[in-house]
mmCIF file with all atom_site columns, C-alpha atoms in Angstrom:
data_model
loop_
_atom_site.group_PDB
_atom_site.id
_atom_site.type_symbol
_atom_site.label_atom_id
_atom_site.label_alt_id
_atom_site.label_comp_id
_atom_site.label_asym_id
_atom_site.label_entity_id
_atom_site.label_seq_id
_atom_site.pdbx_PDB_ins_code
_atom_site.Cartn_x
_atom_site.Cartn_y
_atom_site.Cartn_z
_atom_site.occupancy
_atom_site.B_iso_or_equiv
_atom_site.pdbx_formal_charge
_atom_site.auth_seq_id
_atom_site.auth_comp_id
_atom_site.auth_asym_id
_atom_site.auth_atom_id
_atom_site.pdbx_PDB_model_num
ATOM 1   C CA . ALA C 1 1   ? -54.924 -34.376 205.995 1.00 59.00 ? 987  ALA C CA 1
ATOM 2   C CA . LEU C 1 2   ? -57.160 -37.410 206.444 1.00 66.00 ? 988  LEU C CA 1
ATOM 3   C CA . ALA C 1 3   ? -58.600 -35.909 209.605 1.00 68.00 ? 989  ALA C CA 1
ATOM 4   C CA . LEU C 1 4   ? -59.507 -32.760 207.669 1.00 67.00 ? 990  LEU C CA 1
ATOM 5   C CA . THR C 1 5   ? -61.118 -34.759 204.889 1.00 69.00 ? 991  THR C CA 1
ATOM 6   C CA . ASN C 1 6   ? -63.338 -36.685 207.289 1.00 73.00 ? 992  ASN C CA 1
ATOM 7   C CA . SER C 1 7   ? -63.868 -33.945 209.850 1.00 77.00 ? 993  SER C CA 1
ATOM 8   C CA . SER C 1 8   ? -67.412 -32.745 210.452 1.00 82.00 ? 994  SER C CA 1
ATOM 9   C CA . LEU C 1 9   ? -65.883 -29.524 211.785 1.00 83.00 ? 995  LEU C CA 1
ATOM 10  C CA . ALA C 1 10  ? -63.913 -28.913 208.572 1.00 84.00 ? 996  ALA C CA 1
ATOM 11  C CA . LEU C 1 11  ? -66.988 -29.714 206.508 1.00 86.00 ? 997  LEU C CA 1
ATOM 12  C CA . SER C 1 12  ? -69.178 -27.328 208.513 1.00 89.00 ? 998  SER C CA 1
ATOM 13  C CA . LYS C 1 13  ? -66.591 -24.557 208.380 1.00 90.00 ? 999  LYS C CA 1
ATOM 14  C CA . SER C 1 14  ? -66.107 -25.025 204.623 1.00 92.00 ? 1000 SER C CA 1
ATOM 15  C CA . ARG C 1 15  ? -69.863 -24.603 204.103 1.00 92.00 ? 1001 ARG C CA 1
ATOM 16  C CA . ILE C 1 16  ? -69.925 -21.444 206.199 1.00 93.00 ? 1002 ILE C CA 1
ATOM 17  C CA . LEU C 1 17  ? -66.854 -20.001 204.468 1.00 93.00 ? 1003 LEU C CA 1
ATOM 18  C CA . ALA C 1 18  ? -68.247 -20.806 201.009 1.00 95.00 ? 1004 ALA C CA 1
ATOM 19  C CA . ALA C 1 19  ? -71.440 -18.901 201.857 1.00 94.00 ? 1005 ALA C CA 1
ATOM 20  C CA . ASP C 1 20  ? -69.454 -15.930 203.162 1.00 95.00 ? 1006 ASP C CA 1
ATOM 21  C CA . LEU C 1 21  ? -67.162 -15.839 200.129 1.00 95.00 ? 1007 LEU C CA 1
ATOM 22  C CA . TRP C 1 22  ? -70.091 -16.098 197.725 1.00 94.00 ? 1008 TRP C CA 1
ATOM 23  C CA . GLU C 1 23  ? -71.849 -13.240 199.517 1.00 93.00 ? 1009 GLU C CA 1
ATOM 24  C CA . GLU C 1 24  ? -68.711 -11.120 199.062 1.00 91.00 ? 1010 GLU C CA 1
ATOM 25  C CA . THR C 1 25  ? -68.188 -11.964 195.386 1.00 90.00 ? 1011 THR C CA 1
ATOM 26  C CA . GLN C 1 26  ? -71.579 -12.688 193.816 1.00 85.00 ? 1012 GLN C CA 1
ATOM 27  C CA . HIS C 1 27  ? -72.275 -9.070  192.925 1.00 79.00 ? 1013 HIS C CA 1
ATOM 28  C CA . GLN C 1 28  ? -69.255 -8.843  190.664 1.00 74.00 ? 1014 GLN C CA 1
ATOM 29  C CA . ASP C 1 29  ? -69.341 -9.395  186.905 1.00 75.00 ? 1015 ASP C CA 1
ATOM 30  C CA . ARG C 1 30  ? -67.015 -12.374 187.081 1.00 89.00 ? 1016 ARG C CA 1
ATOM 31  C CA . ALA C 1 31  ? -68.420 -13.892 190.264 1.00 91.00 ? 1017 ALA C CA 1
ATOM 32  C CA . ARG C 1 32  ? -67.182 -17.470 189.793 1.00 91.00 ? 1018 ARG C CA 1
ATOM 33  C CA . LEU C 1 33  ? -63.663 -16.310 188.998 1.00 93.00 ? 1019 LEU C CA 1
ATOM 34  C CA . GLU C 1 34  ? -63.705 -13.871 191.905 1.00 95.00 ? 1020 GLU C CA 1
ATOM 35  C CA . PHE C 1 35  ? -64.974 -16.638 194.200 1.00 96.00 ? 1021 PHE C CA 1
ATOM 36  C CA . VAL C 1 36  ? -62.048 -18.892 193.269 1.00 97.00 ? 1022 VAL C CA 1
ATOM 37  C CA . ASP C 1 37  ? -59.566 -16.058 193.775 1.00 96.00 ? 1023 ASP C CA 1
ATOM 38  C CA . ALA C 1 38  ? -61.113 -15.113 197.134 1.00 96.00 ? 1024 ALA C CA 1
ATOM 39  C CA . ALA C 1 39  ? -61.130 -18.738 198.303 1.00 96.00 ? 1025 ALA C CA 1
ATOM 40  C CA . PHE C 1 40  ? -57.441 -19.153 197.492 1.00 96.00 ? 1026 PHE C CA 1
ATOM 41  C CA . LEU C 1 41  ? -56.554 -15.908 199.224 1.00 95.00 ? 1027 LEU C CA 1
ATOM 42  C CA . ARG C 1 42  ? -58.582 -16.693 202.332 1.00 95.00 ? 1028 ARG C CA 1
ATOM 43  C CA . ILE C 1 43  ? -57.568 -20.336 202.667 1.00 92.00 ? 1029 ILE C CA 1
ATOM 44  C CA . LEU C 1 44  ? -54.080 -20.531 201.171 1.00 92.00 ? 1030 LEU C CA 1
ATOM 45  C CA . SER C 1 45  ? -53.019 -16.884 201.575 1.00 91.00 ? 1031 SER C CA 1
ATOM 46  C CA . ARG C 1 46  ? -52.060 -16.657 197.916 1.00 94.00 ? 1032 ARG C CA 1
ATOM 47  C CA . PRO C 1 47  ? -53.747 -16.184 194.562 1.00 96.00 ? 1033 PRO C CA 1
ATOM 48  C CA . PRO C 1 48  ? -54.291 -19.275 192.428 1.00 96.00 ? 1034 PRO C CA 1
ATOM 49  C CA . LEU C 1 49  ? -51.901 -20.082 189.634 1.00 96.00 ? 1035 LEU C CA 1
ATOM 50  C CA . GLU C 1 50  ? -53.460 -19.818 186.187 1.00 97.00 ? 1036 GLU C CA 1
ATOM 51  C CA . GLU C 1 51  ? -53.764 -23.604 185.872 1.00 97.00 ? 1037 GLU C CA 1
ATOM 52  C CA . GLU C 1 52  ? -55.251 -23.903 189.363 1.00 96.00 ? 1038 GLU C CA 1
ATOM 53  C CA . GLN C 1 53  ? -57.797 -21.250 188.507 1.00 97.00 ? 1039 GLN C CA 1
ATOM 54  C CA . LYS C 1 54  ? -58.822 -23.106 185.333 1.00 97.00 ? 1040 LYS C CA 1
ATOM 55  C CA . VAL C 1 55  ? -59.118 -26.415 187.175 1.00 97.00 ? 1041 VAL C CA 1
ATOM 56  C CA . CYS C 1 56  ? -61.190 -24.839 189.959 1.00 97.00 ? 1042 CYS C CA 1
ATOM 57  C CA . LEU C 1 57  ? -63.544 -23.121 187.524 1.00 96.00 ? 1043 LEU C CA 1
ATOM 58  C CA . GLN C 1 58  ? -64.061 -26.411 185.690 1.00 97.00 ? 1044 GLN C CA 1
ATOM 59  C CA . PHE C 1 59  ? -64.564 -28.163 189.036 1.00 97.00 ? 1045 PHE C CA 1
ATOM 60  C CA . LEU C 1 60  ? -67.374 -25.729 189.890 1.00 96.00 ? 1046 LEU C CA 1
ATOM 61  C CA . VAL C 1 61  ? -69.102 -26.385 186.560 1.00 95.00 ? 1047 VAL C CA 1
ATOM 62  C CA . ASP C 1 62  ? -68.680 -30.158 186.769 1.00 95.00 ? 1048 ASP C CA 1
ATOM 63  C CA . GLN C 1 63  ? -69.768 -30.396 190.412 1.00 94.00 ? 1049 GLN C CA 1
ATOM 64  C CA . ALA C 1 64  ? -72.858 -28.242 189.855 1.00 94.00 ? 1050 ALA C CA 1
ATOM 65  C CA . ALA C 1 65  ? -73.867 -30.445 186.915 1.00 93.00 ? 1051 ALA C CA 1
ATOM 66  C CA . LEU C 1 66  ? -73.290 -33.602 188.937 1.00 93.00 ? 1052 LEU C CA 1
ATOM 67  C CA . LEU C 1 67  ? -75.184 -32.278 191.949 1.00 92.00 ? 1053 LEU C CA 1
ATOM 68  C CA . SER C 1 68  ? -78.087 -31.069 189.790 1.00 91.00 ? 1054 SER C CA 1
ATOM 69  C CA . ASP C 1 69  ? -79.122 -34.632 188.990 1.00 84.00 ? 1055 ASP C CA 1
ATOM 70  C CA . SER C 1 70  ? -80.312 -35.995 192.325 1.00 78.00 ? 1056 SER C CA 1
ATOM 71  C CA . ALA C 1 71  ? -81.067 -39.395 190.764 1.00 75.00 ? 1057 ALA C CA 1
ATOM 72  C CA . THR C 1 72  ? -77.336 -40.039 190.441 1.00 76.00 ? 1058 THR C CA 1
ATOM 73  C CA . LEU C 1 73  ? -76.515 -39.085 194.035 1.00 73.00 ? 1059 LEU C CA 1
ATOM 74  C CA . ASP C 1 74  ? -76.229 -41.513 196.920 1.00 69.00 ? 1060 ASP C CA 1
ATOM 75  C CA . THR C 1 75  ? -76.561 -40.578 200.555 1.00 67.00 ? 1061 THR C CA 1
ATOM 76  C CA . PHE C 1 76  ? -74.331 -42.178 203.105 1.00 62.00 ? 1062 PHE C CA 1
ATOM 77  C CA . ALA C 1 77  ? -74.010 -42.094 206.843 1.00 62.00 ? 1063 ALA C CA 1
ATOM 78  C CA . GLY C 1 78  ? -70.534 -41.394 208.117 1.00 60.00 ? 1064 GLY C CA 1
ATOM 79  C CA . GLY C 1 79  ? -69.292 -40.613 211.566 1.00 66.00 ? 1065 GLY C CA 1
ATOM 80  C CA . VAL C 1 80  ? -70.391 -37.442 213.286 1.00 68.00 ? 1066 VAL C CA 1
ATOM 81  C CA . ALA C 1 81  ? -72.714 -35.404 211.086 1.00 73.00 ? 1067 ALA C CA 1
ATOM 82  C CA . ALA C 1 82  ? -71.670 -31.870 210.187 1.00 75.00 ? 1068 ALA C CA 1
ATOM 83  C CA . GLN C 1 83  ? -73.528 -29.197 212.127 1.00 82.00 ? 1069 GLN C CA 1
ATOM 84  C CA . VAL C 1 84  ? -74.109 -27.176 208.957 1.00 85.00 ? 1070 VAL C CA 1
ATOM 85  C CA . GLU C 1 85  ? -76.263 -28.866 206.334 1.00 87.00 ? 1071 GLU C CA 1
ATOM 86  C CA . PRO C 1 86  ? -75.119 -28.741 202.710 1.00 85.00 ? 1072 PRO C CA 1
ATOM 87  C CA . SER C 1 87  ? -76.833 -26.236 200.482 1.00 88.00 ? 1073 SER C CA 1
ATOM 88  C CA . GLY C 1 88  ? -79.762 -27.402 198.393 1.00 88.00 ? 1074 GLY C CA 1
ATOM 89  C CA . ASP C 1 89  ? -78.514 -25.261 195.509 1.00 92.00 ? 1075 ASP C CA 1
ATOM 90  C CA . PRO C 1 90  ? -76.138 -27.343 193.360 1.00 94.00 ? 1076 PRO C CA 1
ATOM 91  C CA . HIS C 1 91  ? -74.012 -24.302 192.490 1.00 94.00 ? 1077 HIS C CA 1
ATOM 92  C CA . GLN C 1 92  ? -73.554 -23.352 196.147 1.00 94.00 ? 1078 GLN C CA 1
ATOM 93  C CA . ARG C 1 93  ? -72.911 -26.980 197.018 1.00 93.00 ? 1079 ARG C CA 1
ATOM 94  C CA . ALA C 1 94  ? -70.155 -27.017 194.367 1.00 95.00 ? 1080 ALA C CA 1
ATOM 95  C CA . ARG C 1 95  ? -68.624 -23.934 195.999 1.00 95.00 ? 1081 ARG C CA 1
ATOM 96  C CA . GLU C 1 96  ? -68.813 -25.668 199.399 1.00 94.00 ? 1082 GLU C CA 1
ATOM 97  C CA . ASN C 1 97  ? -67.017 -28.665 197.933 1.00 93.00 ? 1083 ASN C CA 1
ATOM 98  C CA . LEU C 1 98  ? -64.306 -26.479 196.409 1.00 96.00 ? 1084 LEU C CA 1
ATOM 99  C CA . VAL C 1 99  ? -63.650 -24.772 199.739 1.00 94.00 ? 1085 VAL C CA 1
ATOM 100 C CA . HIS C 1 100 ? -63.487 -28.179 201.429 1.00 92.00 ? 1086 HIS C CA 1
ATOM 101 C CA . VAL C 1 101 ? -60.994 -29.349 198.794 1.00 92.00 ? 1087 VAL C CA 1
ATOM 102 C CA . LEU C 1 102 ? -58.847 -26.251 199.364 1.00 92.00 ? 1088 LEU C CA 1
ATOM 103 C CA . MET C 1 103 ? -58.885 -26.924 203.105 1.00 90.00 ? 1089 MET C CA 1
ATOM 104 C CA . ASN C 1 104 ? -57.252 -30.244 202.252 1.00 87.00 ? 1090 ASN C CA 1
ATOM 105 C CA . HIS C 1 105 ? -54.706 -28.669 199.877 1.00 84.00 ? 1091 HIS C CA 1
ATOM 106 C CA . ASN C 1 106 ? -51.098 -29.389 200.796 1.00 80.00 ? 1092 ASN C CA 1
ATOM 107 C CA . ASP C 1 107 ? -50.384 -25.660 201.152 1.00 77.00 ? 1093 ASP C CA 1
ATOM 108 C CA . PHE C 1 108 ? -53.099 -25.367 203.814 1.00 76.00 ? 1094 PHE C CA 1
ATOM 109 C CA . VAL C 1 109 ? -52.199 -28.550 205.661 1.00 69.00 ? 1095 VAL C CA 1
ATOM 110 C CA . THR C 1 110 ? -48.501 -27.678 205.851 1.00 73.00 ? 1096 THR C CA 1
ATOM 111 C CA . LEU C 1 111 ? -48.735 -23.933 206.602 1.00 58.00 ? 1097 LEU C CA 1
ATOM 112 C CA . ARG C 1 112 ? -47.394 -23.062 210.003 1.00 45.00 ? 1098 ARG C CA 1
#
């Protein structure tokens, strides 16, 4: 799990997957909800529980608000940089972060 959290590969792939999922779901009336459902299905092979869905929707709102204020953000240099740069759009960046979180979910890490 720690390797996934710190992996530039996992981070790059989460950014790519978030963009793909958003492209698939953004044209629907309930795009954010559909994005969360699609992310769970693609990553964890199951729909989210009602509570998980609520938490994820709130996460998207909170992350977008946090990422919208660049004055509060710090940059840091880690190990190997991800090959895919994060989105400049705070809402897309929040979706990237959610996908990265789901890639570190116990159900994903322990699936065989």
